Amino acid sequence: MKLISGNSNAPLSQAISSYLDIPLTQCNIKRFSDMEIFVEVLDNVRGADAFFIQSTSYPANDHLMELLIAIDALKRGSARRITAVIPYFGYARQDRKTGGRTPISAKLVADIITAAGADRVLTLELHAGQIQGFFNIPVDNLIVAPVFVPHIQDKFNGERLCIVSPDVGGVVRARALAKRLNNADLAIIDKRREKAGVSEVMNVIGDVNGKVCLLVDDIVDSGGTLCNAAAALIEKGAKEVHAYVVHGVLSGAAIEKVQNSPLKKLVITDSIVATPEVAACPDIEQLSIAGLMGEAVRRTSEERSISELFK
Ligand code: R5P
C-alpha cells in the first residue's frame, strides 16, 4: 500500500499515515511560472495499491487539478489500483440543475476524476448520498457518526437532546444521528420565502422547547444557515443550541457570524484544514477523522467490509 498526500490537508494526511503506521510516499508537487501544476511521485508505485489523499477545498480548483494530475502520475507509474481519498468533496452542492442553462458540476467533477484514472473514491458525508451514482467506479461514502456520537454522548450525558436539521435536505443525516443517540428527538427547520423580495421565514417543525438542540449539517460555509437556524430555535424556547457540522468551509465572515450567534459551540471535523483564525476561535472545536479515514483505507486495501465500521 502507498499513501500519498496532496497539498490541501497535510496535517490530516500525516494523521492518517500515523494511524496506519505507514509513511507517506514522498511526492514533489510544484508549479510552473504560469501556475501549471506538476506532480512527481518520488518512490516506485509499480503494482501498488495507491491512496492519494486530497480534499478539494479552498482553493477548490487548484486542489482538484492537483488531484487529477497526481492520479495521472500514479496511473502512468503503473500503480495497480488508485483510490482517490477525498475527505471533503467540493462541488458536491452543485448536484442538480438549479435553473435553466445551469450545470451539474458534481457530475462533471465525478467524470473527470474517473477519466483521470481513479479506480475508487473514498469520501466522507457527501452533500447528498445520490452523488455516489455520478461515478461509474465504486464510491465509499463514510458517515461521520463514529466521530460525532462519542463526543455528543460524552458532552451531553443525561441531557434531553433534540437533533435538528437546518433544512429539509439534511433530514436523513439528522435522523440517522438521532437514531444512534438512543432515538433522540428530531426537529427540522423549514425555510420559506412567502413572496419574492420578502425575507425567509424559519418554521421549526417539532418541539424544541426546553431542550438542548444539536444542529447537524454537512457544510458550514458562510454560516448563514446555521446562525439563522440557531436564532429560530432559541426563539422557540430551546435551552441551548450547539452545532455539529462535518465540513468547515467557513468562508468570508463566517467565524464572526458564529461568534455573534446564539450557538454555544460549533464542532467540525478536520476534513478541511483549519485556518489560523478557525484554530484560534474558542467557539469552534475540531474533531479528527483520521482514525475513521485511516481504518477505511486499511479495509479497502485488505478487501474487508467498510459498512461494518458503522454497525
Ligand atoms: C446546503 O444545502 C448545505 O447542506 C449547507 O446547509 C449549506 O451549504 C451551508 O451554507 P452556509 O453556511 O453558507 O449557509
CSV table of N, CA and C in Angstrom, one decimal, residues 1 48-54 67-68 71 74-75 79-87 89 109-110 112-123 126 132 135-142 293 295-307:
chain,number,residue,atom,x,y,z
A,1,MET,N,0.8,-1.2,0.0
A,1,MET,CA,0.0,0.0,0.0
A,1,MET,C,0.9,1.2,0.0
A,48,ALA,N,1.4,-1.0,-7.0
A,48,ALA,CA,1.0,-0.6,-5.7
A,48,ALA,C,-0.5,-0.4,-5.6
A,49,ASP,N,-1.1,-0.6,-4.4
A,49,ASP,CA,-2.4,-0.1,-4.0
A,49,ASP,C,-2.3,1.3,-3.5
A,50,ALA,N,-2.5,2.3,-4.4
A,50,ALA,CA,-2.2,3.7,-4.1
A,50,ALA,C,-3.4,4.5,-3.6
A,51,PHE,N,-3.2,5.2,-2.5
A,51,PHE,CA,-4.2,6.1,-2.0
A,51,PHE,C,-3.7,7.5,-2.0
A,52,PHE,N,-4.4,8.3,-2.8
A,52,PHE,CA,-4.0,9.8,-2.9
A,52,PHE,C,-5.0,10.6,-2.1
A,53,ILE,N,-4.5,11.3,-1.0
A,53,ILE,CA,-5.4,12.0,-0.1
A,53,ILE,C,-5.4,13.4,-0.5
A,54,GLN,N,-6.6,13.9,-0.8
A,54,GLN,CA,-6.8,15.3,-1.2
A,54,GLN,C,-8.2,15.8,-1.0
A,67,LEU,N,-5.2,16.9,-7.7
A,67,LEU,CA,-5.7,15.5,-7.5
A,67,LEU,C,-5.7,14.8,-8.9
A,68,LEU,N,-6.2,15.5,-9.9
A,68,LEU,CA,-6.3,14.8,-11.2
A,68,LEU,C,-4.9,14.5,-11.8
A,71,ILE,N,-3.3,11.6,-9.9
A,71,ILE,CA,-3.9,10.3,-10.3
A,71,ILE,C,-3.2,9.9,-11.6
A,74,LEU,N,0.2,8.6,-11.0
A,74,LEU,CA,0.2,7.3,-10.4
A,74,LEU,C,-0.2,6.2,-11.5
A,75,LYS,N,-1.1,6.6,-12.3
A,75,LYS,CA,-1.5,5.7,-13.4
A,75,LYS,C,-0.3,5.4,-14.3
A,79,ALA,N,0.7,2.1,-11.0
A,79,ALA,CA,0.0,1.7,-9.8
A,79,ALA,C,-1.1,0.7,-10.1
A,80,ARG,N,-1.2,-0.4,-9.3
A,80,ARG,CA,-2.2,-1.4,-9.6
A,80,ARG,C,-3.6,-0.9,-9.5
A,81,ARG,N,-3.8,-0.1,-8.4
A,81,ARG,CA,-5.2,0.4,-8.1
A,81,ARG,C,-5.0,1.8,-7.5
A,82,ILE,N,-5.8,2.8,-7.9
A,82,ILE,CA,-5.7,4.1,-7.4
A,82,ILE,C,-7.0,4.5,-6.7
A,83,THR,N,-6.9,4.8,-5.4
A,83,THR,CA,-8.1,5.3,-4.7
A,83,THR,C,-7.9,6.8,-4.4
A,84,ALA,N,-8.9,7.6,-4.9
A,84,ALA,CA,-8.9,9.0,-4.6
A,84,ALA,C,-9.6,9.2,-3.2
A,85,VAL,N,-8.8,9.5,-2.2
A,85,VAL,CA,-9.3,9.7,-0.9
A,85,VAL,C,-9.6,11.2,-0.8
A,86,ILE,N,-10.9,11.5,-0.8
A,86,ILE,CA,-11.4,12.9,-0.8
A,86,ILE,C,-12.2,13.2,0.4
A,87,PRO,N,-11.6,13.6,1.5
A,87,PRO,CA,-12.4,13.8,2.8
A,87,PRO,C,-13.5,14.8,2.6
A,89,PHE,N,-15.4,16.6,-0.5
A,89,PHE,CA,-15.6,16.6,-2.0
A,89,PHE,C,-16.3,17.9,-2.3
A,109,VAL,N,-17.4,16.8,-12.2
A,109,VAL,CA,-16.2,16.6,-11.4
A,109,VAL,C,-16.0,15.0,-11.2
A,110,ALA,N,-17.1,14.3,-11.0
A,110,ALA,CA,-17.0,12.9,-10.9
A,110,ALA,C,-16.5,12.3,-12.2
A,112,ILE,N,-14.5,13.7,-14.4
A,112,ILE,CA,-13.1,14.0,-14.7
A,112,ILE,C,-12.2,13.2,-13.8
A,113,ILE,N,-12.6,13.0,-12.5
A,113,ILE,CA,-11.8,12.1,-11.6
A,113,ILE,C,-11.7,10.7,-12.2
A,114,THR,N,-12.8,10.2,-12.7
A,114,THR,CA,-12.8,8.9,-13.3
A,114,THR,C,-11.9,8.9,-14.5
A,115,ALA,N,-12.1,9.9,-15.4
A,115,ALA,CA,-11.3,9.9,-16.6
A,115,ALA,C,-9.8,10.0,-16.3
A,116,ALA,N,-9.4,10.7,-15.2
A,116,ALA,CA,-8.0,10.8,-14.9
A,116,ALA,C,-7.4,9.4,-14.6
A,117,GLY,N,-8.3,8.5,-14.1
A,117,GLY,CA,-7.7,7.2,-13.9
A,117,GLY,C,-8.0,6.6,-12.5
A,118,ALA,N,-8.8,7.3,-11.7
A,118,ALA,CA,-9.1,6.7,-10.3
A,118,ALA,C,-9.9,5.4,-10.5
A,119,ASP,N,-9.6,4.5,-9.6
A,119,ASP,CA,-10.4,3.2,-9.7
A,119,ASP,C,-11.5,3.2,-8.6
A,120,ARG,N,-11.3,4.0,-7.5
A,120,ARG,CA,-12.2,4.0,-6.5
A,120,ARG,C,-12.2,5.4,-5.9
A,121,VAL,N,-13.2,5.8,-5.1
A,121,VAL,CA,-13.3,7.0,-4.4
A,121,VAL,C,-13.6,6.7,-2.9
A,122,LEU,N,-12.9,7.3,-2.0
A,122,LEU,CA,-13.3,7.2,-0.6
A,122,LEU,C,-13.5,8.6,-0.1
A,123,THR,N,-14.7,8.9,0.4
A,123,THR,CA,-15.1,10.2,0.8
A,123,THR,C,-15.9,10.2,2.1
A,126,LEU,N,-21.0,12.9,1.8
A,126,LEU,CA,-21.3,13.7,0.6
A,126,LEU,C,-22.5,14.5,0.8
A,132,GLN,N,-23.0,9.5,-5.2
A,132,GLN,CA,-22.2,8.2,-5.5
A,132,GLN,C,-22.5,7.7,-6.9
A,135,PHE,N,-20.6,8.6,-10.2
A,135,PHE,CA,-19.4,7.9,-10.6
A,135,PHE,C,-19.7,6.6,-11.1
A,136,ASN,N,-18.9,6.1,-12.1
A,136,ASN,CA,-19.1,4.8,-12.6
A,136,ASN,C,-18.0,3.8,-12.0
A,137,ILE,N,-17.5,4.3,-10.9
A,137,ILE,CA,-16.5,3.4,-10.2
A,137,ILE,C,-17.0,3.4,-8.7
A,138,PRO,N,-16.5,2.4,-7.9
A,138,PRO,CA,-17.1,2.3,-6.6
A,138,PRO,C,-16.7,3.5,-5.7
A,139,VAL,N,-17.7,3.9,-4.9
A,139,VAL,CA,-17.5,5.1,-4.0
A,139,VAL,C,-17.9,4.6,-2.6
A,140,ASP,N,-17.0,4.8,-1.7
A,140,ASP,CA,-17.3,4.6,-0.3
A,140,ASP,C,-17.6,6.0,0.4
A,141,ASN,N,-18.8,6.2,0.8
A,141,ASN,CA,-19.2,7.5,1.3
A,141,ASN,C,-19.4,7.3,2.8
A,142,LEU,N,-18.3,7.6,3.6
A,142,LEU,CA,-18.3,7.3,5.0
A,142,LEU,C,-19.3,8.2,5.7
A,293,MET,N,-11.0,7.6,8.6
A,293,MET,CA,-10.5,7.5,7.2
A,293,MET,C,-9.4,6.5,7.1
A,295,GLU,N,-8.9,3.8,9.0
A,295,GLU,CA,-9.5,2.5,9.0
A,295,GLU,C,-10.1,2.1,7.7
A,296,ALA,N,-10.8,3.1,7.1
A,296,ALA,CA,-11.5,2.8,5.8
A,296,ALA,C,-10.4,2.5,4.7
A,297,VAL,N,-9.3,3.2,4.8
A,297,VAL,CA,-8.2,2.9,3.8
A,297,VAL,C,-7.7,1.5,4.1
A,298,ARG,N,-7.4,1.2,5.3
A,298,ARG,CA,-6.9,-0.2,5.7
A,298,ARG,C,-7.9,-1.3,5.1
A,299,ARG,N,-9.2,-1.1,5.4
A,299,ARG,CA,-10.1,-2.1,5.0
A,299,ARG,C,-10.3,-2.2,3.5
A,300,THR,N,-10.1,-1.0,2.8
A,300,THR,CA,-10.2,-1.1,1.3
A,300,THR,C,-9.0,-1.9,0.8
A,301,SER,N,-7.8,-1.7,1.4
A,301,SER,CA,-6.6,-2.4,1.0
A,301,SER,C,-6.7,-3.9,1.3
A,302,GLU,N,-7.3,-4.2,2.4
A,302,GLU,CA,-7.4,-5.6,2.8
A,302,GLU,C,-8.7,-6.3,2.2
A,303,GLU,N,-9.5,-5.5,1.4
A,303,GLU,CA,-10.7,-6.0,0.8
A,303,GLU,C,-11.7,-6.5,1.9
A,304,ARG,N,-11.7,-5.7,3.0
A,304,ARG,CA,-12.7,-6.0,4.1
A,304,ARG,C,-13.8,-5.0,4.1
A,305,SER,N,-14.9,-5.4,4.8
A,305,SER,CA,-16.1,-4.6,4.8
A,305,SER,C,-15.9,-3.2,5.4
A,306,ILE,N,-16.4,-2.2,4.8
A,306,ILE,CA,-16.4,-0.8,5.4
A,306,ILE,C,-17.7,-0.6,6.2
A,307,SER,N,-18.8,-1.1,5.7
A,307,SER,CA,-20.0,-0.8,6.4
A,307,SER,C,-20.0,-1.4,7.8
